[in-house]
mmCIF file of C-alpha atoms in Angstrom:
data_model
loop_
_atom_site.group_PDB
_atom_site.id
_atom_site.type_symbol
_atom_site.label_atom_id
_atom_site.label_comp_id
_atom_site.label_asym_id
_atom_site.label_seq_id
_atom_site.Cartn_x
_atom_site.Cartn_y
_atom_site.Cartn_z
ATOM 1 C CA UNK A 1 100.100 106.284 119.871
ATOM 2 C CA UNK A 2 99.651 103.216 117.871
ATOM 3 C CA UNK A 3 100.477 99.695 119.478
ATOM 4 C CA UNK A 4 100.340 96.646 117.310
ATOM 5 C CA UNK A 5 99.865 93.413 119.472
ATOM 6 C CA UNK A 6 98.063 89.773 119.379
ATOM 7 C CA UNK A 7 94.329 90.377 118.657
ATOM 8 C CA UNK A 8 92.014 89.419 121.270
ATOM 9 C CA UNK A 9 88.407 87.786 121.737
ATOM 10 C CA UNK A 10 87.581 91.567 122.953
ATOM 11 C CA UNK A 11 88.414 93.069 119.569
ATOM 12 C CA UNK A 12 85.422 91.239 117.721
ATOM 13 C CA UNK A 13 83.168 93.963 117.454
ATOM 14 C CA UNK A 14 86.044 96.405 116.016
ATOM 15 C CA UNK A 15 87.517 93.556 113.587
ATOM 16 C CA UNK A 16 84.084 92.887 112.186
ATOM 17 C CA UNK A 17 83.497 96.989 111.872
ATOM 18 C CA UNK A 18 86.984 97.264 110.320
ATOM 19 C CA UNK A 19 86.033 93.912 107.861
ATOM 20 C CA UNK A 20 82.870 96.468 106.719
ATOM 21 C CA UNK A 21 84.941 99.285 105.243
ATOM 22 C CA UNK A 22 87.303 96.648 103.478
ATOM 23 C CA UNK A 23 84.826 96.707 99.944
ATOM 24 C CA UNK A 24 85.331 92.844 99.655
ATOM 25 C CA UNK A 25 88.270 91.246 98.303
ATOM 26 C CA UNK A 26 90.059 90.704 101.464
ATOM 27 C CA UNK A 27 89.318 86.997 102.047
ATOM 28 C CA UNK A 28 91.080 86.543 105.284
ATOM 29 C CA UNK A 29 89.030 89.441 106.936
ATOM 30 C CA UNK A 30 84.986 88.596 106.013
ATOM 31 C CA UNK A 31 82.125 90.313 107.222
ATOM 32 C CA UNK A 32 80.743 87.646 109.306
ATOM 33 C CA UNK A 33 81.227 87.388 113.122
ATOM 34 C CA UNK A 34 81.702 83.750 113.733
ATOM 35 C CA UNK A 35 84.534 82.838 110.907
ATOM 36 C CA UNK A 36 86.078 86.330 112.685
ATOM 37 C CA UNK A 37 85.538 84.690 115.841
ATOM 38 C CA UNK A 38 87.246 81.401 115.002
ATOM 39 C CA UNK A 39 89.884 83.010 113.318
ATOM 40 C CA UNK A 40 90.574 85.133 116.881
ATOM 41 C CA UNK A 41 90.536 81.682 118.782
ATOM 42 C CA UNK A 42 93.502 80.315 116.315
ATOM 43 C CA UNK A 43 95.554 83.103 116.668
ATOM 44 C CA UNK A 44 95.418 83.086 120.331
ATOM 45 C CA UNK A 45 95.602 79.441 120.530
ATOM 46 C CA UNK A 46 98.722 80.224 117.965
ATOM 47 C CA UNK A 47 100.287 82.943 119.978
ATOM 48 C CA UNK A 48 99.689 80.726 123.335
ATOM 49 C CA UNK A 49 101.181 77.588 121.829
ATOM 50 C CA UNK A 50 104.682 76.819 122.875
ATOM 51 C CA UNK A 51 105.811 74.746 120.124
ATOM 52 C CA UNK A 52 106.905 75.537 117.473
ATOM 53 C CA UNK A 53 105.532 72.927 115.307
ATOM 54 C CA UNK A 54 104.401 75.293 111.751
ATOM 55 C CA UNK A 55 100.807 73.363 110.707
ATOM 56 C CA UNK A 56 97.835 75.328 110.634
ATOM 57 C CA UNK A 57 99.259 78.343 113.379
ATOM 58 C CA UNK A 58 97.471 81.730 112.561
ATOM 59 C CA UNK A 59 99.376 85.029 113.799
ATOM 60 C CA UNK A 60 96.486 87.965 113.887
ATOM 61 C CA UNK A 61 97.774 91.272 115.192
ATOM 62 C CA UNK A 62 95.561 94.248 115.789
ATOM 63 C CA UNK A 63 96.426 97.896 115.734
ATOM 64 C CA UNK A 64 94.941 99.764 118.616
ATOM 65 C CA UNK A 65 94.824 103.559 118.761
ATOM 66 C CA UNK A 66 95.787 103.823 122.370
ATOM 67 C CA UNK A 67 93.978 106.728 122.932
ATOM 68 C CA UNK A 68 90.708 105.518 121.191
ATOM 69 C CA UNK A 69 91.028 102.383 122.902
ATOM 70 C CA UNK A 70 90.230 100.743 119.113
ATOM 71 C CA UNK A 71 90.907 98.740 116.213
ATOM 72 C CA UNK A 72 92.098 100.705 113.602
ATOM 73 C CA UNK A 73 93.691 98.140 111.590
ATOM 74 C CA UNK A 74 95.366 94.386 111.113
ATOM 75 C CA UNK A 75 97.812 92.090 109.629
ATOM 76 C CA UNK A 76 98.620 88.178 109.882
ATOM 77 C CA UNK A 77 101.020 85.546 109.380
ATOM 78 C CA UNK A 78 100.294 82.366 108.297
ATOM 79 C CA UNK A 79 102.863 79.900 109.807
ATOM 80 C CA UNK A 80 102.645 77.201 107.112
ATOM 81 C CA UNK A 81 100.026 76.754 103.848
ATOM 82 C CA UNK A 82 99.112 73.782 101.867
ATOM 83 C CA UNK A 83 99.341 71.665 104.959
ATOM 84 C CA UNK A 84 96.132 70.223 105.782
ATOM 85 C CA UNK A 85 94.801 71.509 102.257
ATOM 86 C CA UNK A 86 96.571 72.143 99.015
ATOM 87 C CA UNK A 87 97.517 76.060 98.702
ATOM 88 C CA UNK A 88 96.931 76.355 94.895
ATOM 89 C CA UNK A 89 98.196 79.092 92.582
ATOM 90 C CA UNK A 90 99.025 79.555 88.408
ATOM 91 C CA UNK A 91 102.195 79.777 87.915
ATOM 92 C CA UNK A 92 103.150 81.742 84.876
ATOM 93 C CA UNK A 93 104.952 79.770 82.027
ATOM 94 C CA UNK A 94 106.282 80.740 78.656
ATOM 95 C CA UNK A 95 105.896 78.174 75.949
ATOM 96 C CA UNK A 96 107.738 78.724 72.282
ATOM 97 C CA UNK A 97 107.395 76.602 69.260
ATOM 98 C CA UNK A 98 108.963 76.979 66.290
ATOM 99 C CA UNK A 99 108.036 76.208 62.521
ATOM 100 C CA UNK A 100 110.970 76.075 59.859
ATOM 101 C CA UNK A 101 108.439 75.448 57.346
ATOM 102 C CA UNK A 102 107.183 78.522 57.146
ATOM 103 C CA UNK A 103 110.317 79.734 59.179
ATOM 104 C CA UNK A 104 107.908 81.268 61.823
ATOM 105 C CA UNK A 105 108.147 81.120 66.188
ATOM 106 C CA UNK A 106 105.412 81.782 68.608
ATOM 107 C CA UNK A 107 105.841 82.357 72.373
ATOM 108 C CA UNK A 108 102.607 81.787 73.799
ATOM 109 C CA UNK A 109 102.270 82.508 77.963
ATOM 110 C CA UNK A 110 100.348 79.605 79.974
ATOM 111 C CA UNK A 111 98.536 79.397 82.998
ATOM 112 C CA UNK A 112 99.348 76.125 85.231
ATOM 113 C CA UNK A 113 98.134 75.329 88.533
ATOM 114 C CA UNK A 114 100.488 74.383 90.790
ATOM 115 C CA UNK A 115 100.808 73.830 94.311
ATOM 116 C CA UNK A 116 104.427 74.647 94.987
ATOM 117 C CA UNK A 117 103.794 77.228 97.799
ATOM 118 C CA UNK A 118 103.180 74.008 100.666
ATOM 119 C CA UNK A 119 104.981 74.592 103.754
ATOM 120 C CA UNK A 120 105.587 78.220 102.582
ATOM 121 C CA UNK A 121 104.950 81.137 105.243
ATOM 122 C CA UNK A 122 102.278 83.596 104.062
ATOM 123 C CA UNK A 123 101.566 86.963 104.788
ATOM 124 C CA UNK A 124 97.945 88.337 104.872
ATOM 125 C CA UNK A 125 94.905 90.013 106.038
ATOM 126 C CA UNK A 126 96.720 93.481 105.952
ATOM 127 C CA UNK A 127 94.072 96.519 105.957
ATOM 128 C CA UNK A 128 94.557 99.709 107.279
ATOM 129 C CA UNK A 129 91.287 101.948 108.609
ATOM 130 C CA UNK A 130 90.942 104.296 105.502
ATOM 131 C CA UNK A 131 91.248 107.345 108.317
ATOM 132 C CA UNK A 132 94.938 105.934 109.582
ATOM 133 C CA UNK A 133 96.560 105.600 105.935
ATOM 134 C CA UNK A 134 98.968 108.109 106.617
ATOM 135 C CA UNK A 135 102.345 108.818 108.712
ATOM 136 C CA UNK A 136 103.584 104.967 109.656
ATOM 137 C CA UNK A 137 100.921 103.701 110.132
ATOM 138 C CA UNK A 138 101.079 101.359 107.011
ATOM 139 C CA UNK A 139 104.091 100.394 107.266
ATOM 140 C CA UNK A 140 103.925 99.476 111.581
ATOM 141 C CA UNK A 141 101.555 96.906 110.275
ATOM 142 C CA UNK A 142 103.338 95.517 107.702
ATOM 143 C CA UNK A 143 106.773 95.419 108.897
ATOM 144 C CA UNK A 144 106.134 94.992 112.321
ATOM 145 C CA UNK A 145 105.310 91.236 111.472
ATOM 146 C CA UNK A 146 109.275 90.488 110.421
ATOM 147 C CA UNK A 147 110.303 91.246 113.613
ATOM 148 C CA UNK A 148 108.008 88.429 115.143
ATOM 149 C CA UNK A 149 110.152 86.008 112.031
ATOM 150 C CA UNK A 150 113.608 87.219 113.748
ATOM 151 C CA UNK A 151 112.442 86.679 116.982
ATOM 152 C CA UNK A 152 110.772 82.663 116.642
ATOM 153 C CA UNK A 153 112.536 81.161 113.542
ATOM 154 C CA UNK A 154 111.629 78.003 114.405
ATOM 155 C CA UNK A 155 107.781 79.262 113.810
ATOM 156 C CA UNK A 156 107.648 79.868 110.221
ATOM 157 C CA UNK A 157 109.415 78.575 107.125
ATOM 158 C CA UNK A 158 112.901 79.880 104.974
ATOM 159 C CA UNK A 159 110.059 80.885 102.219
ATOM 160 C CA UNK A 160 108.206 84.017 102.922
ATOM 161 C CA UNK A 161 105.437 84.814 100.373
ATOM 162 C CA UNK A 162 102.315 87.182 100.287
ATOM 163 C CA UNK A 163 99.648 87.119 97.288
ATOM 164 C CA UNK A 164 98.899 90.619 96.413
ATOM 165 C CA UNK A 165 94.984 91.456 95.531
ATOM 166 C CA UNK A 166 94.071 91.267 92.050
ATOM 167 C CA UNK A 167 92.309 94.073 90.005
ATOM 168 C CA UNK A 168 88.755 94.641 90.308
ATOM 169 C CA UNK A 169 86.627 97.255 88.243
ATOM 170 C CA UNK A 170 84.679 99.833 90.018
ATOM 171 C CA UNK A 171 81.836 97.215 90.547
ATOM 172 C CA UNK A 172 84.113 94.807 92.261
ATOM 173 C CA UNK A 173 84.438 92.428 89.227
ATOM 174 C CA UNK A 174 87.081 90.815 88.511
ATOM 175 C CA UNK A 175 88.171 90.108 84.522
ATOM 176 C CA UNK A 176 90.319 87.510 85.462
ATOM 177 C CA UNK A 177 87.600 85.653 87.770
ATOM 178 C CA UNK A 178 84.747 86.190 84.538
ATOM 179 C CA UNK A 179 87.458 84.461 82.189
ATOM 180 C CA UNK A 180 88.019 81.495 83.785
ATOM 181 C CA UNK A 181 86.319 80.379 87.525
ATOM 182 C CA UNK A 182 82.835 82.234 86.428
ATOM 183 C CA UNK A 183 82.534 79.019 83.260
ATOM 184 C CA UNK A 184 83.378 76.217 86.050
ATOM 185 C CA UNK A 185 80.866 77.631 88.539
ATOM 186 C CA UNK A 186 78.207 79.553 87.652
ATOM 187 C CA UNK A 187 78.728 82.266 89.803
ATOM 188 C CA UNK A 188 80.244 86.210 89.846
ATOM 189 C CA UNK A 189 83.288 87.225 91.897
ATOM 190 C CA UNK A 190 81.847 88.582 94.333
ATOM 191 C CA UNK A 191 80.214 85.633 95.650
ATOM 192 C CA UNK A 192 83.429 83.365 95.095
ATOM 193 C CA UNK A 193 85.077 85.720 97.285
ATOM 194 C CA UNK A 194 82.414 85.368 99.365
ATOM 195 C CA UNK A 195 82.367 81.955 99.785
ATOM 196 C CA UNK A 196 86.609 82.109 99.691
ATOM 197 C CA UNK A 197 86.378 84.180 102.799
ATOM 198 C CA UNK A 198 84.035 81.801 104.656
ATOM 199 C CA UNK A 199 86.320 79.068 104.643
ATOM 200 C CA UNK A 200 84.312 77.563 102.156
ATOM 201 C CA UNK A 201 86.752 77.734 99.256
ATOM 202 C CA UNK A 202 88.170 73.990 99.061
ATOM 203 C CA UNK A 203 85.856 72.900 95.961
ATOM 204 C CA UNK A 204 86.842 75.721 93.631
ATOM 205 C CA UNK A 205 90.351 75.217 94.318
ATOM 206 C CA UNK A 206 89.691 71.687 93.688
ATOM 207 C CA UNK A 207 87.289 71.779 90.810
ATOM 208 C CA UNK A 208 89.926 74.094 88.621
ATOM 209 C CA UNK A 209 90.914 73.456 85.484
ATOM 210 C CA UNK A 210 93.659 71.750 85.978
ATOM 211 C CA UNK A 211 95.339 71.527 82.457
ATOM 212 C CA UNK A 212 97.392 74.445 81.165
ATOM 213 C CA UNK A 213 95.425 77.121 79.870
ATOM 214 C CA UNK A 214 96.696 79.373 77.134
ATOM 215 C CA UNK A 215 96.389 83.019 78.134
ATOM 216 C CA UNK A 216 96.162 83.873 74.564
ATOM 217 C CA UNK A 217 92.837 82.116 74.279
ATOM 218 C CA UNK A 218 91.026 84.373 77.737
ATOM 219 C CA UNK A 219 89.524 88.040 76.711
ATOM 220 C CA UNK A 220 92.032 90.819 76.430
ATOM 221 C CA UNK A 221 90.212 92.770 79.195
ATOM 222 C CA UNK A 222 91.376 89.259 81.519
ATOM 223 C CA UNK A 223 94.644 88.701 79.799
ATOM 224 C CA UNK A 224 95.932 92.516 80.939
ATOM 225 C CA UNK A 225 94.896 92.009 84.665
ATOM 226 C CA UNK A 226 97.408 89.206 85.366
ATOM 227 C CA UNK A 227 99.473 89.938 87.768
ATOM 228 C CA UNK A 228 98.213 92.970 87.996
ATOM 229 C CA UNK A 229 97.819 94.353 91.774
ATOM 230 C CA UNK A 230 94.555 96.484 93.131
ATOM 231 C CA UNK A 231 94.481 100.100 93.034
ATOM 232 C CA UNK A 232 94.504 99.739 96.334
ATOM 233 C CA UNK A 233 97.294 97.660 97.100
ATOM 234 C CA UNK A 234 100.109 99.924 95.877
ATOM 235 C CA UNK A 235 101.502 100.595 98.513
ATOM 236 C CA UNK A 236 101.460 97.034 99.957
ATOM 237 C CA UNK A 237 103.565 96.449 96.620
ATOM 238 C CA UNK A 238 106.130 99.117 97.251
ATOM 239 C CA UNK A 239 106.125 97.878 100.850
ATOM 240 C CA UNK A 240 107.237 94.281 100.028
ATOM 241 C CA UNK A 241 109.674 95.322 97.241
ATOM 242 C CA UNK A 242 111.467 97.796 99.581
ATOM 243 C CA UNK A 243 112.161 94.418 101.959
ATOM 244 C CA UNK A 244 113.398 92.434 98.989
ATOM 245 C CA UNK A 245 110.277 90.458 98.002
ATOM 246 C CA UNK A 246 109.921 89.844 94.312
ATOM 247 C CA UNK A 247 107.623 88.882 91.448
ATOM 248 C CA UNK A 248 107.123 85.048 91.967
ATOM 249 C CA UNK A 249 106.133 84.810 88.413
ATOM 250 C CA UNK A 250 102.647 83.079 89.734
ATOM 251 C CA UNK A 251 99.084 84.626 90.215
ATOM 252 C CA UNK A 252 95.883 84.172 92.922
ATOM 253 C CA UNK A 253 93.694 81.563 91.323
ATOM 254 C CA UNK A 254 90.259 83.945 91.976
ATOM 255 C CA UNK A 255 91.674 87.315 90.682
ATOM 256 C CA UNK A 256 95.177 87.193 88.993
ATOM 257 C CA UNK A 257 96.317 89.338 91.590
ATOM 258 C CA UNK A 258 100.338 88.448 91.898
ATOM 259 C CA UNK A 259 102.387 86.679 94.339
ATOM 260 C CA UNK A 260 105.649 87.835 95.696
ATOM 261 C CA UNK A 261 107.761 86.014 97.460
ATOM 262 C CA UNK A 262 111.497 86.336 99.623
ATOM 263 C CA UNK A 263 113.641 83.675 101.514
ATOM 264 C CA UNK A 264 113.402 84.595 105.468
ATOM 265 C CA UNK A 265 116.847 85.608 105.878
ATOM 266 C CA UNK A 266 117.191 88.266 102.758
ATOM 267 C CA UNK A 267 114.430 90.522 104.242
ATOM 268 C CA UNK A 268 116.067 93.895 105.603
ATOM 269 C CA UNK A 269 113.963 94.296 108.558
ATOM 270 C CA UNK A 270 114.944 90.969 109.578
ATOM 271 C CA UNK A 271 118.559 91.112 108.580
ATOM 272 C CA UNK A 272 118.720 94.572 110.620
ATOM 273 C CA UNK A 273 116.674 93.320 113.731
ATOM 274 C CA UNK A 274 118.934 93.212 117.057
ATOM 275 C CA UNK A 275 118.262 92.891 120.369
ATOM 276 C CA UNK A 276 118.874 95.921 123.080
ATOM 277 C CA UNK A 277 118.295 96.806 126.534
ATOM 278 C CA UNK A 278 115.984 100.584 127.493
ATOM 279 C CA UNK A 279 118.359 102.463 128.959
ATOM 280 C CA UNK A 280 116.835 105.504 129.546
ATOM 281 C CA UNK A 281 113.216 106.817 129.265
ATOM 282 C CA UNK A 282 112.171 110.221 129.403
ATOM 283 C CA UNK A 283 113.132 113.347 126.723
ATOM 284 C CA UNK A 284 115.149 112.439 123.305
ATOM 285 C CA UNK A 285 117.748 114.146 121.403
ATOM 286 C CA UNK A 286 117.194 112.117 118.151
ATOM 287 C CA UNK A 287 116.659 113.749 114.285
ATOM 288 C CA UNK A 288 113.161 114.192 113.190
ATOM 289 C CA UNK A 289 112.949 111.547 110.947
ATOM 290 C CA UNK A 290 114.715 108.396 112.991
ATOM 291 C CA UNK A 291 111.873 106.340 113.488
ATOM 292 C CA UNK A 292 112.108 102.660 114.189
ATOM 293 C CA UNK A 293 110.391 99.715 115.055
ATOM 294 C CA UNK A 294 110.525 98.795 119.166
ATOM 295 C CA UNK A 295 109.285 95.763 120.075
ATOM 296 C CA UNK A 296 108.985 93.279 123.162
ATOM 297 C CA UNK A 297 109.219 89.997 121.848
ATOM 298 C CA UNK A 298 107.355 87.851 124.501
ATOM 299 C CA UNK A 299 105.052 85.468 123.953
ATOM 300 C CA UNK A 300 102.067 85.279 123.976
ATOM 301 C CA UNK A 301 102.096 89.502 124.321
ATOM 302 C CA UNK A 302 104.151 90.407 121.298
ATOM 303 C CA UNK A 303 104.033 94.316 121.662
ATOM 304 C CA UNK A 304 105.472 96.404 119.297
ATOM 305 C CA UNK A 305 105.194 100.494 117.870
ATOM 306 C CA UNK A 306 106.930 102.795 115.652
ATOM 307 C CA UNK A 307 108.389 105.489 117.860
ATOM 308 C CA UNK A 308 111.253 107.584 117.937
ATOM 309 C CA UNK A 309 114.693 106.117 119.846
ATOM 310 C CA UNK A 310 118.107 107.134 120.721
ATOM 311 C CA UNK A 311 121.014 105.108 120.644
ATOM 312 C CA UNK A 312 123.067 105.540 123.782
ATOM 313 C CA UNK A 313 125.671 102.387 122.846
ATOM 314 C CA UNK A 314 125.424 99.522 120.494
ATOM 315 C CA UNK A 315 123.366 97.675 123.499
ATOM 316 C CA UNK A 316 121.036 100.605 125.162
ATOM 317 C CA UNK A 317 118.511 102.846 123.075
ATOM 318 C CA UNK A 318 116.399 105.464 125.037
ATOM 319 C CA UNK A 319 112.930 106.361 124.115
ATOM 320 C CA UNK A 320 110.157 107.875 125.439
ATOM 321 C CA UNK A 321 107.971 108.218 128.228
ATOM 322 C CA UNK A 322 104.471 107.381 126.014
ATOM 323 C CA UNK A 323 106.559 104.555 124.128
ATOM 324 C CA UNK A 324 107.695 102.547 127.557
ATOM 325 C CA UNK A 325 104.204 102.935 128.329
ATOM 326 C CA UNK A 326 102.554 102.100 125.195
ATOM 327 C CA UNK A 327 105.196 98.806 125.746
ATOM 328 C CA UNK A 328 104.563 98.667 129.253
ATOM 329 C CA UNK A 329 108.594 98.214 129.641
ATOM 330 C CA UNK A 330 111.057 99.848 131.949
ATOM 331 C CA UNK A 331 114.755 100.712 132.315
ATOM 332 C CA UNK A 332 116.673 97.287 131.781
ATOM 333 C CA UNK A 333 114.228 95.487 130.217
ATOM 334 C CA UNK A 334 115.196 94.020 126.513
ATOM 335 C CA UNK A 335 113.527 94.693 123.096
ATOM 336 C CA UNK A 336 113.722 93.999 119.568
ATOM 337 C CA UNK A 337 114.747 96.914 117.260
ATOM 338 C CA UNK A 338 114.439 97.460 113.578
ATOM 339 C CA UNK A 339 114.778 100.477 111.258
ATOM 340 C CA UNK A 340 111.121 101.593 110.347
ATOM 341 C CA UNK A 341 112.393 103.018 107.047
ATOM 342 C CA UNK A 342 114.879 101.285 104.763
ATOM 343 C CA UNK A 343 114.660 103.900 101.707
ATOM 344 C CA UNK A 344 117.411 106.850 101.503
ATOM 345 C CA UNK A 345 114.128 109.049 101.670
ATOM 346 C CA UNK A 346 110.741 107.985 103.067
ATOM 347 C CA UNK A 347 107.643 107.681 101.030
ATOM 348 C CA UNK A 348 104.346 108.220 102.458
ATOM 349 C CA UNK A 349 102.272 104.635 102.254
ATOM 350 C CA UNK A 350 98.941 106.289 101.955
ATOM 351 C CA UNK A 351 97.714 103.273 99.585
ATOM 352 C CA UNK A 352 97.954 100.056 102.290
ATOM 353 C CA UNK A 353 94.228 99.358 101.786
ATOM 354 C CA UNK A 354 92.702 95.530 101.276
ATOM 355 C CA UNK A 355 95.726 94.361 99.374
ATOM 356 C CA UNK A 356 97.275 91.258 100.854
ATOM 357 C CA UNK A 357 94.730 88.585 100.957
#
């Protein structure tokens, strides 16, 4: 069984093997020990705090294979961006002029950097073990984190948003990146990403053009990546849509990748979260396909799994034996319950790879 919980200063050597297999482009989850290590001791200073002041508080879960006894995945929230440092972005703008002499009009699309996600709550560092991507798995990590938005409101902000990985050729080059950051800097993708995922990323963001730019002036091979996700992030994208996020109309400042964004309240896991009490464990008599969330919302062990459940009443679900252990819960004790699956028909997510950054 799969458990996601807080990630702990334990997990180091698994994060860092799991930050190996991501290919680059996952910012939030870098190769490098120590910025893994610091960003372990924020999350648990995070999930310790008891405030719930927003600034600078870093949710990390990990997804331990119970049986393994390892890291086999992650995903993060961060309480509030653009706090202590501006959170930039392009925003996506149409411009039209028109000429009655000729009698001609031209809609031209610009490129201007904003900072209007400040105070927003962010989603990230989602990545999946390439050996896990299938079942519900992928979505466990994803959704599991609105259930940890219904259950501290007072946490995170009414905006939700998550940038999606851009596109990156098979060399792990990004068009976008060559077009525009590459002439400021002097240096390929791969090592702004590199130095992005250090922590290291405040002088790019600052040293940006910061005047419009007309798309219609960048390559065509950078002009057909905006806003356009990863390969690998599809199913992060049909993840997000399924919960009511949508197209922001703005675009990661390194790669073009696209931002989506939701307020708190209009995503369905959220809106179908409730609180019940276990009252039974042992066998089930539930269809093959109900699967749901489960989780115990304490703090600082937020536990949760995607298991099978009964409803008994509208206040007591059943479930397993291996799921009340896996929760370490008992008869009477109360969790947090969500649909896993808000489609008419599942759909595999076989594609949650290194897509939200």
């Amino acid at each position: 069984m799969l458990l996601l919980r807080p990630v702990r200063a334990a997990d180091l050597s698994d994060l860092y093997e799991l930050s190996l297999s991501t290919g680059g482009g996952l910012t939030t989850l870098p190769a490098d020990r120590d910025v893994l290590a610091a960003k372990i001791a924020l999350s648990e200073a995070s999930f310790h705090s008891g405030s719930d002041a927003l600034e600078d508080a870093y949710y990390l879960f990990a997804l331990e294979d119970l049986a393994r006894g390892k890291v086999v995945g992650t995903s993060g929230i961060f309480a509030s961006v653009g706090q202590s440092k501006p959170f930039y972005s392009y925003r996506i703008l149409k411009l039209t002029q028109v000429s009655h002499q000729p009698d001609m009009k031209v809609d031209t699309q610009l490129l201007q950097l904003v900072n209007d996600y400040a105070g927003a709550t962010e989603l990230g560092t989602l990545f999946l073990h390439p050996d896990y991507r299938k079942g519900h798995a992928g979505a466990l990590l994803s959704k599991a984190r609105y259930l940890m938005l219904a259950a501290y409101p007072g946490r995170f902000s009414e905006k939700i948003m998550a940038e999606i990985r851009g596109w990156t050729d098979e060399n792990g080059q990004s068009p976008f990146w060559d077009a525009i950051g590459r002439h400021f800097f002097g240096m390929d993708f791969q090592e702004a990403d590199h130095i992005n995922g250090m922590g290291n990323n405040q002088f790019i963001a600052d040293l940006m053009p910061k005047f419009p730019i007309y798309t219609n002036l960048l390559p065509q091979e950078a002009q057909d990546v905006i806003g356009k996700p990863h390969d690998g992030a599809r199913g992060a994208v049909r993840l997000l849509m399924d919960e009511g996020f949508r197209n922001a109309g703005a675009v990661d400042i390194f790669d073009g990748g696209p931002c989506f964004e939701v307020p708190r309240h209009d995503i369905r896991t959220l809106r179908k979260a409730r609180s019940v009490r276990i009252g039974a464990i042992g066998t089930l008599d539930v269809s093959p396909g109900s699967v749901s969330l489960v989780a115990v919302a304490d703090m600082p062990d937020f536990r949760i799994i995607a298991t099978h459940m009964a409803e008994m009443n509208e206040e007591q679900v059943a479930i397993s034996q291996e799921a009340a252990n896996a929760l370490s819960v008992k008869e009477g004790d109360a969790v947090l319950v969500s649909p896993l699956v808000n489609r008419r028909k599942e759909e595999p997510v076989s594609q949650t790879t290194t897509s939200l950054e």
